[in-house]
Amino acid sequence: MSAGASTISDRAADTRVTTARRVLLIAGILLVAANLRGALTSVGPLLETIRRSEGLSAGQAGLLSALPLLTFAVFSPQVPRLARRVGMERLTWCALLALAVGIVLRSVPLSGMLWLGTILLGLSIAVGNVLLPALLKRDFPDRVAPMTSLYSVTMGVVGAVVSGLAVPLAGVLPGGWRTALGSLAGLALIAFAIWAPQALGRQARRPVMERVSTTRTPWRSALAWQVTAYMGLQSFGFYIVLSWFPAIMNDNGISEENSGWLLLLLQVLGVTMSAAIPLVANKMRDQRLLATGGSLLSLAGYVGMLIAPEFAVLWAIIVGLASGICFVLALLFFTLRAADSYGAAALSGMAQSIGYLFATTGPVLFGALHDWTHSWSLPLIVLMVAVSVQAAMGLGAGRNLTVH
């Protein structure tokens, strides 16, 4: 074989290896994304069952739903710093194993394990929430929008399917709701196995220690605070709906199982918008119209739930479409408003820390207001006020600027 033919053959082999690694990376990213919502969305349809089983008040049940958000708030700012020291790939890998352990612990019928497991899985999901936008910014700089679409759709599909199947599985599996929730550990272990080449292979990026002292934090940027406010307010509304929408439907004469399917419909429609919005947003001069319009659409759905709850299917459709728009925009802002991958991680960490700290109050406040008033009217009015402020924040966060 001639030297030229040998060179061409070597190049072809290198291309095949590079393509295989890229496909494996994409598969790994999507599997990580698949684990970022299911452990949370599975609780909402089963919340009343868990309340009866564990003897929880409405406020305690709201706290259980909010606990992962509280762990996001506390731990998210630490994730970029840890990633610089151990590497984004290795930290993600460890988080996947910790997620599987947390899911199992949450399902163990021992005192305190429900709460301990929930905290551990919240810490693990926080790592993926912060690092996925940074990984996309670094490894797919010219494909951020379609990759954001792919991973947000994956999150949404898995979250929706899990929430829809939670009640039926709890009804047929031995162990009831505990087994239904615990079975999600299998998905985390699959992702752990697929991500191993990224964490252990030679293609894993070395930790960038020098960035610790040179990367500026975004905490003094007005734009970063607008992105953070938008993230927090959309999360505030989303996790309230995730936790309490089935209960609102139950009180309006819809069965527990049908309420779960309505929540599934809401999330499927959110996934549909998550697939389309990044591609549309990427071609727009800025995203102010989308950010504000999606918020106002949410407002219309909440008003409908208050004044005409009998049209539950219509409000599920409207809120589902709006939540998809707002959620994927919040994710997209982490990359569009950052200059590089570590900037994206820093902005993501800030926005998710403050944003989820605020969002933590949502399910608890909503449940407490319901306990106090024995009605859903005041809780829904509070939700309307929050989404109105979100619409105003969208005008700032949607500007075509970069956080420095």
PDB file of C-alpha atoms in Angstrom, residues 5 20 37 90 92 113 123 179 186 194 248 273 275 337 343 349 360 392 394:
ATOM      1  CA  ALA A   5      -3.329   5.406   0.476  1.00  0.00           C
ATOM      2  CA  ALA A  20     -18.443   7.388  17.132  1.00  0.00           C
ATOM      3  CA  ARG A  37     -37.058  15.511  35.574  1.00  0.00           C
ATOM      4  CA  ARG A  90     -16.362  13.193  35.943  1.00  0.00           C
ATOM      5  CA  THR A  92     -21.621  14.420  35.903  1.00  0.00           C
ATOM      6  CA  MET A 113     -35.417   7.849  54.118  1.00  0.00           C
ATOM      7  CA  LEU A 123     -28.140  17.398  44.779  1.00  0.00           C
ATOM      8  CA  THR A 179     -41.738   0.636  43.913  1.00  0.00           C
ATOM      9  CA  GLY A 186     -32.673   1.871  36.581  1.00  0.00           C
ATOM     10  CA  ILE A 194     -23.240   5.177  28.940  1.00  0.00           C
ATOM     11  CA  ILE A 248     -56.952  21.106  41.926  1.00  0.00           C
ATOM     12  CA  MET A 273     -42.960  23.735  22.340  1.00  0.00           C
ATOM     13  CA  ALA A 275     -38.695  21.166  20.459  1.00  0.00           C
ATOM     14  CA  ARG A 337     -26.243  35.205  27.339  1.00  0.00           C
ATOM     15  CA  GLY A 343     -19.493  31.596  31.731  1.00  0.00           C
ATOM     16  CA  GLY A 349     -25.316  28.159  38.652  1.00  0.00           C
ATOM     17  CA  THR A 360     -38.925  26.377  46.553  1.00  0.00           C
ATOM     18  CA  ALA A 392     -41.804  41.975  32.679  1.00  0.00           C
ATOM     19  CA  GLY A 394     -38.708  38.541  29.964  1.00  0.00           C
TER      20      GLY A 394
END
